[in-house]
mmCIF file of C-alpha atoms in Angstrom:
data_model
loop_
_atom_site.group_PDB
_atom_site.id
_atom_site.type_symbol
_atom_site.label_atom_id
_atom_site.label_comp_id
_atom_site.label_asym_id
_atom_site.label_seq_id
_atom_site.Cartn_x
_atom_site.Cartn_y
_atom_site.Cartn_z
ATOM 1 C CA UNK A 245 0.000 0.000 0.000
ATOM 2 C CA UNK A 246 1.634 3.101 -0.972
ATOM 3 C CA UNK A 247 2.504 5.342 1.752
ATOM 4 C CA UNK A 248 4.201 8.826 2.418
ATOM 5 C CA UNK A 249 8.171 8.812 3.578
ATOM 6 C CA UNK A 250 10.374 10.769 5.720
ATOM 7 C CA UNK A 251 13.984 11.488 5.688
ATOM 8 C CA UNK A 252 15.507 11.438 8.359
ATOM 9 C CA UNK A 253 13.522 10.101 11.414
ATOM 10 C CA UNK A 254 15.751 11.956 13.531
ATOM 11 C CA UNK A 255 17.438 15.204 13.343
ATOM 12 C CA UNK A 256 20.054 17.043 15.681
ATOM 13 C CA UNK A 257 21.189 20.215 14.926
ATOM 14 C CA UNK A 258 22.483 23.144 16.544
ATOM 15 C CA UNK A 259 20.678 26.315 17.030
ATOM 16 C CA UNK A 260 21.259 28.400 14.509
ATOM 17 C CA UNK A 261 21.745 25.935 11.708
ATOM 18 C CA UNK A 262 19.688 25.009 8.551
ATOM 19 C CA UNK A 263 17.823 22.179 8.406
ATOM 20 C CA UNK A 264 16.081 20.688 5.586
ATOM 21 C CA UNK A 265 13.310 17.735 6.153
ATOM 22 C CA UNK A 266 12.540 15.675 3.306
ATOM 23 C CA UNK A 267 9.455 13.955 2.249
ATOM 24 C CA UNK A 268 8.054 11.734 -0.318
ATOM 25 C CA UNK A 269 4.328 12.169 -0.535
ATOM 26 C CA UNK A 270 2.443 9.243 -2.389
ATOM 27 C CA UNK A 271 3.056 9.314 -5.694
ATOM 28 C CA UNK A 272 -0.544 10.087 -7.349
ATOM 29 C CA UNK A 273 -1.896 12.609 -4.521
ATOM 30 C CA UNK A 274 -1.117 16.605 -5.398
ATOM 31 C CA UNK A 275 -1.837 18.489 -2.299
ATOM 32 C CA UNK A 276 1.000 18.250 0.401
ATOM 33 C CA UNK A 277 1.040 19.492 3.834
ATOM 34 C CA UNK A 278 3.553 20.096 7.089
ATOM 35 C CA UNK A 279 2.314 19.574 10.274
ATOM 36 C CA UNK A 280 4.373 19.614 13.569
ATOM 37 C CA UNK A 281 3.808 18.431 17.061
ATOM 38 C CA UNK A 282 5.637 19.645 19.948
ATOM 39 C CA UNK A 283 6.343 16.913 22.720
ATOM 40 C CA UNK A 284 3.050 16.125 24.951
ATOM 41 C CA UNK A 285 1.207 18.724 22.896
ATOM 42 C CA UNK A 286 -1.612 18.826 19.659
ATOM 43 C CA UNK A 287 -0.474 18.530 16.289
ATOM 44 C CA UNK A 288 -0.400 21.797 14.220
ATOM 45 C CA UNK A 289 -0.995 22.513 10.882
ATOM 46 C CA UNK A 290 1.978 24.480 9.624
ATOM 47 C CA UNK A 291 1.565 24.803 5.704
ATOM 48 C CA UNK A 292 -0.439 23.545 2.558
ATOM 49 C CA UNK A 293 1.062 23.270 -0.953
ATOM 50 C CA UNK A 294 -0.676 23.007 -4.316
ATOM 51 C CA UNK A 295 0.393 23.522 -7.703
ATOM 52 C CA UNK A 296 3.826 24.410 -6.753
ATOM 53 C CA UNK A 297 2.697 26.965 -4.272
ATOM 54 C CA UNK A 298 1.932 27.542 -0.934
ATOM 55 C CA UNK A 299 -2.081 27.326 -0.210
ATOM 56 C CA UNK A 300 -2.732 28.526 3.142
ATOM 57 C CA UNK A 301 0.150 28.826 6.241
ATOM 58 C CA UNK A 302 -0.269 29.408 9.766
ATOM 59 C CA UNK A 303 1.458 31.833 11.939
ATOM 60 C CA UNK A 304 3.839 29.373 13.280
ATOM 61 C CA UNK A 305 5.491 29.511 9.812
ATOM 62 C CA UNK A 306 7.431 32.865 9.367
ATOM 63 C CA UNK A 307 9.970 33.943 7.226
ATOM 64 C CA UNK A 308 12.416 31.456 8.510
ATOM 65 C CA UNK A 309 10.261 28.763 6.820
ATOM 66 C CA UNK A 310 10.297 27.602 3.770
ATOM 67 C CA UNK A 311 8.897 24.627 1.648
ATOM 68 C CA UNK A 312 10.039 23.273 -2.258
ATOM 69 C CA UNK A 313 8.971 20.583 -4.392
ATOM 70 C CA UNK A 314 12.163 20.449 -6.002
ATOM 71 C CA UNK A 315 11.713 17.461 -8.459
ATOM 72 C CA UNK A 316 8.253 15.255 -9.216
ATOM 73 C CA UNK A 317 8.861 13.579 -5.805
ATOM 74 C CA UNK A 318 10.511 15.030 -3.193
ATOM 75 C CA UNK A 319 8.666 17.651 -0.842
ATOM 76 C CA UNK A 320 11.033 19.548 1.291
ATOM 77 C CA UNK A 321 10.427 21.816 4.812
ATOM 78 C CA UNK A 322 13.784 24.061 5.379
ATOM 79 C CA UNK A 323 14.259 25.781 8.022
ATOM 80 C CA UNK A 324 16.628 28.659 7.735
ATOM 81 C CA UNK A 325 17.507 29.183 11.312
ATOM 82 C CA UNK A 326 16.897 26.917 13.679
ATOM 83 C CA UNK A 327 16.015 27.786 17.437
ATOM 84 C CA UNK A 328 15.458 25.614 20.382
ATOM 85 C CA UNK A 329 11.395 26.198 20.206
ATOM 86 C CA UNK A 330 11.491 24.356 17.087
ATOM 87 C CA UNK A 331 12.181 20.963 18.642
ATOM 88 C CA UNK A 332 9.136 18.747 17.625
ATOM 89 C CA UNK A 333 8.183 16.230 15.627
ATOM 90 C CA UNK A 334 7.254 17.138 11.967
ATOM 91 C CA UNK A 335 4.879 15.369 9.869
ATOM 92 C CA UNK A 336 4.120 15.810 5.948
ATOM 93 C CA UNK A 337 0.926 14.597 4.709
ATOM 94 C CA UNK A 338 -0.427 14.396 1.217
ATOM 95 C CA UNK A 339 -4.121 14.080 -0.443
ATOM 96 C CA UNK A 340 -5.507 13.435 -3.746
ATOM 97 C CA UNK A 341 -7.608 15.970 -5.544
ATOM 98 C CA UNK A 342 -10.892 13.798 -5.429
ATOM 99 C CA UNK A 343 -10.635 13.518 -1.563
ATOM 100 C CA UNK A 344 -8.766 16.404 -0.408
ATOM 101 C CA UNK A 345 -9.926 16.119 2.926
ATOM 102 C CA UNK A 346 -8.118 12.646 3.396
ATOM 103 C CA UNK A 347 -4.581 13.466 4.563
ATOM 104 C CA UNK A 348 -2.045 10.801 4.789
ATOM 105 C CA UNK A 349 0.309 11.060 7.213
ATOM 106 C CA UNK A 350 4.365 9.670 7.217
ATOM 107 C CA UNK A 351 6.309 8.317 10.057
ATOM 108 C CA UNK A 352 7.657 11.985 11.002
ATOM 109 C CA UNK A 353 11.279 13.896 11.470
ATOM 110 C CA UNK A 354 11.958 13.847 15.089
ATOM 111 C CA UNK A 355 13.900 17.756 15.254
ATOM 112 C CA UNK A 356 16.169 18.332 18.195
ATOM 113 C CA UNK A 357 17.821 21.539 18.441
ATOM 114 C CA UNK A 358 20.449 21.600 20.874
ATOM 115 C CA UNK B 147 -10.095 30.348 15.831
ATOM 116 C CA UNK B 148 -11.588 26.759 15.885
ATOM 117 C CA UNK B 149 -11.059 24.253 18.560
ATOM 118 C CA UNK B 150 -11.632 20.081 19.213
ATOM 119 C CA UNK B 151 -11.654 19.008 22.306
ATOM 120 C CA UNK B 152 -11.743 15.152 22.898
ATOM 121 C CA UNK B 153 -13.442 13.661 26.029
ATOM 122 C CA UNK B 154 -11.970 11.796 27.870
ATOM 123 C CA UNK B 155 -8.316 12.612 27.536
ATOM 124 C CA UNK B 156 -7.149 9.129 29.435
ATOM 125 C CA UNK B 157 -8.981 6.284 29.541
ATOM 126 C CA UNK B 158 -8.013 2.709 30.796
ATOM 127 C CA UNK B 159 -10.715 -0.653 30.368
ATOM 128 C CA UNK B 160 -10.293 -4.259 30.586
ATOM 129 C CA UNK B 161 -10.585 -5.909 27.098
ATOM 130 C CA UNK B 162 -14.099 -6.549 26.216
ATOM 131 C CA UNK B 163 -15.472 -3.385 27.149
ATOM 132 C CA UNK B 164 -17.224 -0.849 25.404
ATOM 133 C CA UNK B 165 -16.246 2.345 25.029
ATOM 134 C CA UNK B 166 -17.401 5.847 23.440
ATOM 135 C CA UNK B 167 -14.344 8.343 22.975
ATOM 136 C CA UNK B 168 -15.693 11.973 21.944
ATOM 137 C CA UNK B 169 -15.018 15.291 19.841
ATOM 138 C CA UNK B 170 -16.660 18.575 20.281
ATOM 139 C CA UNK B 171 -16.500 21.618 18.991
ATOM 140 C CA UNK B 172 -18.783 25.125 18.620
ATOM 141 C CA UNK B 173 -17.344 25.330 15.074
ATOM 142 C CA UNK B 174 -19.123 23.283 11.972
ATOM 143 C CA UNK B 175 -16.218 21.384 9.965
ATOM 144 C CA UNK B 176 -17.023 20.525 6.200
ATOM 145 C CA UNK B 177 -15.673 16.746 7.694
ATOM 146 C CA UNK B 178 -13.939 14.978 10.155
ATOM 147 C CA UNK B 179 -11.373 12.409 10.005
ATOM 148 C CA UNK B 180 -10.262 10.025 13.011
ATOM 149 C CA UNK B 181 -6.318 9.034 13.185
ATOM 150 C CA UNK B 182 -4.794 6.526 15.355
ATOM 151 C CA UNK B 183 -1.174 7.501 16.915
ATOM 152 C CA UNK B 184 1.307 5.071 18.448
ATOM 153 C CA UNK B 185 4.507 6.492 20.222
ATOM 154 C CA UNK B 186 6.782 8.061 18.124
ATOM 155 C CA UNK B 187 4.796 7.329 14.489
ATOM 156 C CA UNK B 188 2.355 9.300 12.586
ATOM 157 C CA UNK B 189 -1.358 9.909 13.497
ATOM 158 C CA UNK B 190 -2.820 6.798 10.684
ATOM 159 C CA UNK B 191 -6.328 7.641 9.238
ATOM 160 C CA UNK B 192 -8.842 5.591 10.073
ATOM 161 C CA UNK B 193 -11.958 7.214 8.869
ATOM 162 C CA UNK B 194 -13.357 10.231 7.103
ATOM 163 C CA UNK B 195 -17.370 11.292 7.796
ATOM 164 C CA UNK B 196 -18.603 14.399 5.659
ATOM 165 C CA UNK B 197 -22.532 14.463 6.069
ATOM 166 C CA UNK B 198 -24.169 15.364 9.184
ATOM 167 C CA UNK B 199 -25.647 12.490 11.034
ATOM 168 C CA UNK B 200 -23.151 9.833 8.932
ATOM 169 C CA UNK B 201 -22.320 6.553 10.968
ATOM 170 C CA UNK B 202 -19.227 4.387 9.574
ATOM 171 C CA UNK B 203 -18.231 1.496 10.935
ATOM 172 C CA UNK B 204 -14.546 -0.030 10.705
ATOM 173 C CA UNK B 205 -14.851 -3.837 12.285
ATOM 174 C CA UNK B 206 -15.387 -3.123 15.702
ATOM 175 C CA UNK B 207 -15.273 0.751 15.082
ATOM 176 C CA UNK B 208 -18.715 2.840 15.143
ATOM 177 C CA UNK B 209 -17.726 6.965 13.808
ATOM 178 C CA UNK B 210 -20.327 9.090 13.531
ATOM 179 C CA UNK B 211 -20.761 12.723 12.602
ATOM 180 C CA UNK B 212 -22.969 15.074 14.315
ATOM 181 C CA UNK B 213 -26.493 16.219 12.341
ATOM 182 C CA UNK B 214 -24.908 19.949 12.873
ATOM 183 C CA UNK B 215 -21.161 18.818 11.895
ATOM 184 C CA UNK B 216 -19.458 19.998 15.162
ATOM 185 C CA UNK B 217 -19.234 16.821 17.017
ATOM 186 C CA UNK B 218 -18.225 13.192 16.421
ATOM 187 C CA UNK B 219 -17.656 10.733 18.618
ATOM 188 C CA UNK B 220 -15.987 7.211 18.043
ATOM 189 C CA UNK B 221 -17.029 3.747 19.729
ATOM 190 C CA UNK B 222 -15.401 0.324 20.396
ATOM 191 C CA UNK B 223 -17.198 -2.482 20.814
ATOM 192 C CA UNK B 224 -15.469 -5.252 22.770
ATOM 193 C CA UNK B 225 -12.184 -3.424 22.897
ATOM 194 C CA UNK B 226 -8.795 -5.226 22.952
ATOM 195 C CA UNK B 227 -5.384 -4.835 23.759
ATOM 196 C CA UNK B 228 -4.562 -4.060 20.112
ATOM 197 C CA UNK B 229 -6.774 -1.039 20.563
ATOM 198 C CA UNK B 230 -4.348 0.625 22.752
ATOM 199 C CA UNK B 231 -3.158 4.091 21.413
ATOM 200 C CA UNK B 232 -4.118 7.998 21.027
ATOM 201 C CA UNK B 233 -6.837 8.380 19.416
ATOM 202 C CA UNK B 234 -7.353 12.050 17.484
ATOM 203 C CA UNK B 235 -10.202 13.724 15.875
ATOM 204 C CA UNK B 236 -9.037 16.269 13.101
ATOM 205 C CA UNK B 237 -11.824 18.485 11.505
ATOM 206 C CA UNK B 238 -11.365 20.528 8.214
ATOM 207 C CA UNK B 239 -13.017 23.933 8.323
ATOM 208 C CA UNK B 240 -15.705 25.160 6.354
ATOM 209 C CA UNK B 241 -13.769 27.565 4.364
ATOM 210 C CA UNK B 242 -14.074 26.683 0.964
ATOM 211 C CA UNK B 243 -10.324 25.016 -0.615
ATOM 212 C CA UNK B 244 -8.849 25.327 3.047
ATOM 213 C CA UNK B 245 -7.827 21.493 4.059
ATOM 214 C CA UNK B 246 -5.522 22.556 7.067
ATOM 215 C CA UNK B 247 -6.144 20.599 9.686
ATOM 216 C CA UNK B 248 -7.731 21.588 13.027
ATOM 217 C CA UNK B 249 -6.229 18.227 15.723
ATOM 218 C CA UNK B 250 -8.369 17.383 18.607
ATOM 219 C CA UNK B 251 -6.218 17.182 22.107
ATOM 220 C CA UNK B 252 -6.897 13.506 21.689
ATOM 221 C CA UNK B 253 -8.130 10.426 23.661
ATOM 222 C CA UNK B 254 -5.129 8.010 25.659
ATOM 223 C CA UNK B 255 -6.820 4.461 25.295
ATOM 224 C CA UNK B 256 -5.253 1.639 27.547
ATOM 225 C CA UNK B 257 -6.918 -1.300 27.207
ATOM 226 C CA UNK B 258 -5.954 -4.290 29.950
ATOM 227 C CA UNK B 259 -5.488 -7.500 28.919
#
């Protein structure tokens, strides 16, 4: 069953760095999403991307975010400079254009910014 | 700003039990989905309900959507060990071509062998 990926599972960087997560949504869906979850707390919707743009964003993503389909698979989150408050877990999610409202979730990028 | 809150948060049952989890909210959502989290993973869809007063069923699994679309809840018949994991409600809002996500606070199932 196909299934959305996530490279790496775990992350450690320093504050201040970049960081770019990596995702492979499944292959026939077209609407992509990043969604993180803090440790003990709700996941949060962070960004939506359609037709090679962003959709909608929340106000957790600021300038220092940043998202890329770079080829026909890959869906990348970069951020530019990382503090400790981003520490979380980050989850992409993609959906097909006749159910839209059916996200599919991968295994997450576990983020620890030391 | 719309909000999902699950009732209960933590709940623990000896297997064969039944069991109704819940998601509320003052806000209508064009449909609600129902994920299953273990430790560590991704939430993993279980269902979607779009029309108000919709009841799916998934095995043991009952969903249903509220007539007004703010509510759901989710019930296990004869619950097992297996069943054990956070279980979230996540609601799209009515705004036309917006599919963010709202997440409920989500229900802790334990269920005792």
């Amino acid at each position: 069953e196909p299934e959305v990926t996530q490279t790496p599972s775990h992350q450690v960087t320093q504050m201040g760095q970049e960081v770019i997560l990596r995702c492979v949504p499944i292959s026939n869906h077209l609407y992509f999403y990043w969604y993180r979850q803090i440790l003990g707390q709700k996941v949060e919707f962070l960004v939506s991307f359609y037709n090679n743009e962003i959709s909608e964003k929340s106000e957790i993503f600021d300038d220092q975010f940043s998202v890329e389909r770079p080829d026909g698979s890959n869906f990348t989150l970069k951020i530019r400079s990382t503090k400790l408050e981003d520490s979380a877990m980050y989850f992409c999610a993609s959906s097909d254009k006749y159910r839209m409202s059916e996200q599919y979730f991968g295994p997450g990028t576990r983020l620890t910014v030391t | 700003t719309q909000l999902l809150e699950q009732s209960p948060q933590f709940l623990s049952i000896q297997e064969g039990e039944n069991l109704t989890v819940y998601c509320n909210s003052s806000s209508v959502f064009s449909s609600l989905q129902w994920y299953r989290q273990e430790p560590g993973e991704g939430p993993v869809l279980l269902v979607t309900v779009v029309t108000g007063g919709e009841v799916k069923k998934l095995k043991r699994l009952t969903f249903q959507f509220g007539d007004a679309r703010k509510d759901s809840s989710l019930h296990i018949t004869a619950a097992q060990p297996g069943d054990t994991g956070l279980y979230l409600c996540a609601g799209a809002p009515t705004t036309s071509g917006t599919y963010k996500y709202i997440f409920g606070t989500g229900t802790r199932l334990k269920v005792l062998a």
